[in-house]
GROMACS .gro file of C-alpha atoms in nm:
model
  261
    1UNK     CA    1   5.515   7.970  21.877
    2UNK     CA    2   5.206   7.884  22.095
    3UNK     CA    3   5.128   7.933  22.465
    4UNK     CA    4   5.046   7.562  22.602
    5UNK     CA    5   4.807   7.641  22.922
    6UNK     CA    6   4.744   7.324  23.138
    7UNK     CA    7   4.422   7.397  23.356
    8UNK     CA    8   4.503   7.174  23.652
    9UNK     CA    9   4.371   7.113  23.990
   10UNK     CA   10   4.367   6.753  24.118
   11UNK     CA   11   4.050   6.863  24.338
   12UNK     CA   12   3.733   6.783  24.158
   13UNK     CA   13   3.449   7.018  24.113
   14UNK     CA   14   3.652   7.337  24.106
   15UNK     CA   15   3.551   7.434  23.744
   16UNK     CA   16   3.854   7.289  23.585
   17UNK     CA   17   3.695   7.164  23.271
   18UNK     CA   18   3.451   7.449  23.234
   19UNK     CA   19   3.753   7.669  23.257
   20UNK     CA   20   3.934   7.469  22.993
   21UNK     CA   21   3.642   7.458  22.747
   22UNK     CA   22   3.525   7.832  22.795
   23UNK     CA   23   3.862   7.975  22.787
   24UNK     CA   24   3.974   7.804  22.470
   25UNK     CA   25   3.650   7.918  22.335
   26UNK     CA   26   3.706   8.280  22.423
   27UNK     CA   27   4.053   8.268  22.272
   28UNK     CA   28   3.867   8.148  21.940
   29UNK     CA   29   3.613   8.414  21.974
   30UNK     CA   30   3.899   8.684  21.988
   31UNK     CA   31   4.033   8.507  21.637
   32UNK     CA   32   4.322   8.330  21.801
   33UNK     CA   33   4.409   7.997  21.649
   34UNK     CA   34   4.319   7.768  21.955
   35UNK     CA   35   4.317   7.380  22.023
   36UNK     CA   36   4.158   7.228  22.306
   37UNK     CA   37   4.293   6.887  22.431
   38UNK     CA   38   4.096   6.692  22.647
   39UNK     CA   39   4.346   6.487  22.884
   40UNK     CA   40   4.072   6.362  23.134
   41UNK     CA   41   3.950   6.011  23.063
   42UNK     CA   42   3.594   6.125  23.182
   43UNK     CA   43   3.581   6.309  22.859
   44UNK     CA   44   3.380   6.624  22.996
   45UNK     CA   45   3.551   6.891  22.782
   46UNK     CA   46   3.490   6.667  22.465
   47UNK     CA   47   3.120   6.651  22.571
   48UNK     CA   48   3.098   7.016  22.641
   49UNK     CA   49   3.178   7.066  22.267
   50UNK     CA   50   2.912   6.849  22.179
   51UNK     CA   51   3.116   6.519  22.129
   52UNK     CA   52   2.904   6.295  22.298
   53UNK     CA   53   3.043   5.965  22.145
   54UNK     CA   54   3.401   5.813  22.127
   55UNK     CA   55   3.586   5.931  21.821
   56UNK     CA   56   3.795   5.701  21.588
   57UNK     CA   57   4.088   5.884  21.661
   58UNK     CA   58   4.154   6.063  22.000
   59UNK     CA   59   4.400   6.161  22.256
   60UNK     CA   60   4.458   5.784  22.360
   61UNK     CA   61   4.565   5.687  22.004
   62UNK     CA   62   4.777   6.007  21.972
   63UNK     CA   63   4.986   5.914  22.291
   64UNK     CA   64   5.006   5.547  22.178
   65UNK     CA   65   5.140   5.677  21.862
   66UNK     CA   66   5.410   5.901  22.028
   67UNK     CA   67   5.598   5.587  22.171
   68UNK     CA   68   5.798   5.610  21.891
   69UNK     CA   69   5.917   5.967  21.825
   70UNK     CA   70   5.944   5.923  21.460
   71UNK     CA   71   5.563   5.871  21.425
   72UNK     CA   72   5.473   6.220  21.564
   73UNK     CA   73   5.426   6.393  21.266
   74UNK     CA   74   5.136   6.664  21.173
   75UNK     CA   75   4.992   6.426  20.927
   76UNK     CA   76   4.984   6.151  21.173
   77UNK     CA   77   4.804   6.365  21.430
   78UNK     CA   78   4.582   6.544  21.206
   79UNK     CA   79   4.294   6.286  21.233
   80UNK     CA   80   4.251   6.344  21.577
   81UNK     CA   81   4.215   6.727  21.537
   82UNK     CA   82   3.839   6.791  21.474
   83UNK     CA   83   3.634   7.108  21.400
   84UNK     CA   84   3.410   7.280  21.656
   85UNK     CA   85   3.110   7.532  21.606
   86UNK     CA   86   3.376   7.799  21.644
   87UNK     CA   87   3.583   7.885  21.332
   88UNK     CA   88   3.901   7.908  21.534
   89UNK     CA   89   3.866   7.651  21.781
   90UNK     CA   90   3.974   7.270  21.726
   91UNK     CA   91   3.952   6.980  21.984
   92UNK     CA   92   4.148   6.654  22.037
   93UNK     CA   93   3.853   6.443  22.219
   94UNK     CA   94   3.939   6.207  22.511
   95UNK     CA   95   3.754   5.883  22.612
   96UNK     CA   96   3.728   5.592  22.881
   97UNK     CA   97   4.031   5.424  22.686
   98UNK     CA   98   4.270   5.711  22.832
   99UNK     CA   99   4.236   5.551  23.193
  100UNK     CA  100   4.397   5.260  23.043
  101UNK     CA  101   4.704   5.455  22.922
  102UNK     CA  102   4.793   5.519  23.293
  103UNK     CA  103   4.862   5.157  23.308
  104UNK     CA  104   5.047   5.130  23.006
  105UNK     CA  105   5.263   5.423  23.064
  106UNK     CA  106   5.407   5.281  23.410
  107UNK     CA  107   5.686   5.087  23.245
  108UNK     CA  108   5.740   5.281  22.932
  109UNK     CA  109   6.046   5.468  22.835
  110UNK     CA  110   6.033   5.848  22.876
  111UNK     CA  111   5.674   5.791  22.995
  112UNK     CA  112   5.625   6.152  23.098
  113UNK     CA  113   5.708   6.280  22.766
  114UNK     CA  114   5.481   6.137  22.523
  115UNK     CA  115   5.244   6.457  22.523
  116UNK     CA  116   5.547   6.671  22.498
  117UNK     CA  117   5.654   6.492  22.169
  118UNK     CA  118   5.305   6.584  22.029
  119UNK     CA  119   5.309   6.930  22.156
  120UNK     CA  120   5.636   6.995  21.978
  121UNK     CA  121   5.471   6.929  21.644
  122UNK     CA  122   5.114   7.112  21.741
  123UNK     CA  123   5.268   7.420  21.876
  124UNK     CA  124   5.378   7.556  21.531
  125UNK     CA  125   5.007   7.530  21.416
  126UNK     CA  126   4.837   7.698  21.704
  127UNK     CA  127   4.865   8.042  21.926
  128UNK     CA  128   4.684   7.873  22.223
  129UNK     CA  129   4.673   7.508  22.321
  130UNK     CA  130   4.447   7.449  22.612
  131UNK     CA  131   4.493   7.122  22.809
  132UNK     CA  132   4.214   7.006  23.038
  133UNK     CA  133   4.420   6.761  23.292
  134UNK     CA  134   4.271   6.486  23.482
  135UNK     CA  135   4.152   6.559  23.839
  136UNK     CA  136   4.454   6.381  23.991
  137UNK     CA  137   4.804   6.381  24.006
  138UNK     CA  138   4.911   6.084  23.798
  139UNK     CA  139   5.111   6.007  23.518
  140UNK     CA  140   4.862   6.168  23.270
  141UNK     CA  141   4.889   6.482  23.460
  142UNK     CA  142   5.262   6.483  23.447
  143UNK     CA  143   5.248   6.437  23.075
  144UNK     CA  144   5.040   6.766  23.079
  145UNK     CA  145   5.278   6.956  23.293
  146UNK     CA  146   5.591   6.821  23.116
  147UNK     CA  147   5.421   6.954  22.776
  148UNK     CA  148   5.296   7.282  22.900
  149UNK     CA  149   5.431   7.619  22.896
  150UNK     CA  150   5.217   7.733  23.205
  151UNK     CA  151   4.965   7.625  23.459
  152UNK     CA  152   4.623   7.776  23.531
  153UNK     CA  153   4.486   7.669  23.864
  154UNK     CA  154   4.107   7.715  23.909
  155UNK     CA  155   4.020   7.749  24.290
  156UNK     CA  156   3.658   7.752  24.394
  157UNK     CA  157   3.545   8.004  24.633
  158UNK     CA  158   3.475   7.741  24.945
  159UNK     CA  159   3.597   7.686  25.292
  160UNK     CA  160   3.854   7.441  25.183
  161UNK     CA  161   3.958   7.633  24.880
  162UNK     CA  162   4.346   7.610  24.955
  163UNK     CA  163   4.325   7.235  25.071
  164UNK     CA  164   4.524   7.023  24.816
  165UNK     CA  165   4.719   7.323  24.676
  166UNK     CA  166   5.039   7.247  24.853
  167UNK     CA  167   5.052   6.910  24.683
  168UNK     CA  168   4.981   7.054  24.344
  169UNK     CA  169   5.247   7.316  24.402
  170UNK     CA  170   5.495   7.050  24.532
  171UNK     CA  171   5.417   6.855  24.198
  172UNK     CA  172   5.483   7.156  23.997
  173UNK     CA  173   5.817   7.228  24.152
  174UNK     CA  174   5.907   6.854  24.102
  175UNK     CA  175   5.808   6.898  23.729
  176UNK     CA  176   6.019   7.214  23.713
  177UNK     CA  177   6.314   7.047  23.864
  178UNK     CA  178   6.332   6.767  23.680
  179UNK     CA  179   6.108   6.751  23.354
  180UNK     CA  180   6.013   7.086  23.239
  181UNK     CA  181   6.230   7.375  23.374
  182UNK     CA  182   6.032   7.651  23.168
  183UNK     CA  183   5.699   7.587  23.343
  184UNK     CA  184   5.552   7.887  23.466
  185UNK     CA  185   5.241   7.951  23.686
  186UNK     CA  186   4.990   8.129  23.455
  187UNK     CA  187   4.792   8.227  23.754
  188UNK     CA  188   4.499   8.121  24.006
  189UNK     CA  189   4.131   8.166  23.895
  190UNK     CA  190   3.870   8.215  24.150
  191UNK     CA  191   3.588   8.018  24.025
  192UNK     CA  192   3.199   7.990  24.174
  193UNK     CA  193   3.238   8.341  24.308
  194UNK     CA  194   2.909   8.467  24.466
  195UNK     CA  195   2.950   8.800  24.590
  196UNK     CA  196   2.643   8.781  24.786
  197UNK     CA  197   2.794   8.538  25.043
  198UNK     CA  198   3.043   8.681  25.299
  199UNK     CA  199   3.233   8.323  25.293
  200UNK     CA  200   3.314   8.389  24.912
  201UNK     CA  201   3.449   8.711  24.991
  202UNK     CA  202   3.688   8.574  25.288
  203UNK     CA  203   3.805   8.295  25.075
  204UNK     CA  204   3.890   8.518  24.769
  205UNK     CA  205   4.073   8.737  25.023
  206UNK     CA  206   4.242   8.467  25.160
  207UNK     CA  207   4.351   8.325  24.841
  208UNK     CA  208   4.496   8.662  24.724
  209UNK     CA  209   4.699   8.669  25.040
  210UNK     CA  210   4.835   8.326  25.003
  211UNK     CA  211   4.907   8.343  24.633
  212UNK     CA  212   4.950   8.719  24.598
  213UNK     CA  213   5.036   8.823  24.232
  214UNK     CA  214   4.931   8.495  24.077
  215UNK     CA  215   4.589   8.554  24.123
  216UNK     CA  216   4.392   8.680  23.804
  217UNK     CA  217   4.179   8.987  23.834
  218UNK     CA  218   3.903   8.824  23.633
  219UNK     CA  219   3.681   8.598  23.849
  220UNK     CA  220   3.418   8.322  23.755
  221UNK     CA  221   3.082   8.389  23.902
  222UNK     CA  222   2.819   8.114  24.003
  223UNK     CA  223   2.600   8.122  23.685
  224UNK     CA  224   2.309   7.930  23.587
  225UNK     CA  225   2.412   7.936  23.205
  226UNK     CA  226   2.770   7.826  23.277
  227UNK     CA  227   2.607   7.518  23.421
  228UNK     CA  228   2.346   7.452  23.145
  229UNK     CA  229   2.579   7.525  22.838
  230UNK     CA  230   2.776   7.171  22.857
  231UNK     CA  231   2.445   6.964  22.844
  232UNK     CA  232   2.368   7.157  22.508
  233UNK     CA  233   2.733   7.063  22.383
  234UNK     CA  234   2.826   7.446  22.367
  235UNK     CA  235   3.062   7.659  22.537
  236UNK     CA  236   2.875   7.940  22.717
  237UNK     CA  237   2.981   8.191  22.465
  238UNK     CA  238   2.752   8.025  22.208
  239UNK     CA  239   2.491   7.935  22.448
  240UNK     CA  240   2.436   8.288  22.601
  241UNK     CA  241   2.701   8.535  22.502
  242UNK     CA  242   2.545   8.803  22.740
  243UNK     CA  243   2.580   8.591  23.057
  244UNK     CA  244   2.813   8.679  23.323
  245UNK     CA  245   2.966   8.352  23.282
  246UNK     CA  246   3.062   8.428  22.911
  247UNK     CA  247   3.172   8.782  22.992
  248UNK     CA  248   3.403   8.657  23.276
  249UNK     CA  249   3.580   8.413  23.070
  250UNK     CA  250   3.618   8.676  22.804
  251UNK     CA  251   3.785   8.898  23.062
  252UNK     CA  252   4.004   8.615  23.169
  253UNK     CA  253   4.110   8.560  22.815
  254UNK     CA  254   4.187   8.917  22.746
  255UNK     CA  255   4.383   8.937  23.082
  256UNK     CA  256   4.604   8.648  22.954
  257UNK     CA  257   4.654   8.816  22.621
  258UNK     CA  258   4.747   9.169  22.809
  259UNK     CA  259   5.004   8.985  23.012
  260UNK     CA  260   5.152   8.860  22.678
  261UNK     CA  261   5.221   9.207  22.559
   0.00000   0.00000   0.00000
């Protein structure tokens, strides 16, 4: 049975997609069968793995298919599951059409459970499924949280780091209460950390005080290679394995694996 981790924060620019792509790549490098699902209509996670064009079958088609539970078979989902440059990493891409799904779902039956139906099939084929959620608290995000086993929350080391967290935790509690009682907080991940800046240190301390045991020991530094890698269509582990960014995401993957033991 796989672990389904939603990487979620409605606040943009916190390293959400960077985390989804590079955590998935790190699990794959550790030879864990891993699937990355891009649920963000911007499709940045797809692009970060080299998929610059819309694919014939992407997550929009799969969610459309899942309107009828009888259609949700591995054979029907398989055309959307694409190989990547890492042997143990597959991806289901996204594209602009996914934004339309938000409108299509408004009046649909069981509208929050489309992705969950897909997960119930896929979780038998992968050890880790990482979902890059949209940067908003909408119906697509509700689908992600309903389908996930846990939520990983990237938190940028900046002055307004905790702003918006109240709303996110409120949404998570509502999902736990009404849609997915088993949803856990995987942890908060400090991103864009710069040890030279006293503000970063203060914010890191504040986040640890407020979120206590849920904050990962691994922290993601500000790193040029992390910023450059997506433009080359590669996770940082394939762009520069020695970079501090690559090493930080590997530490995060190992920390999550160690928690499972």
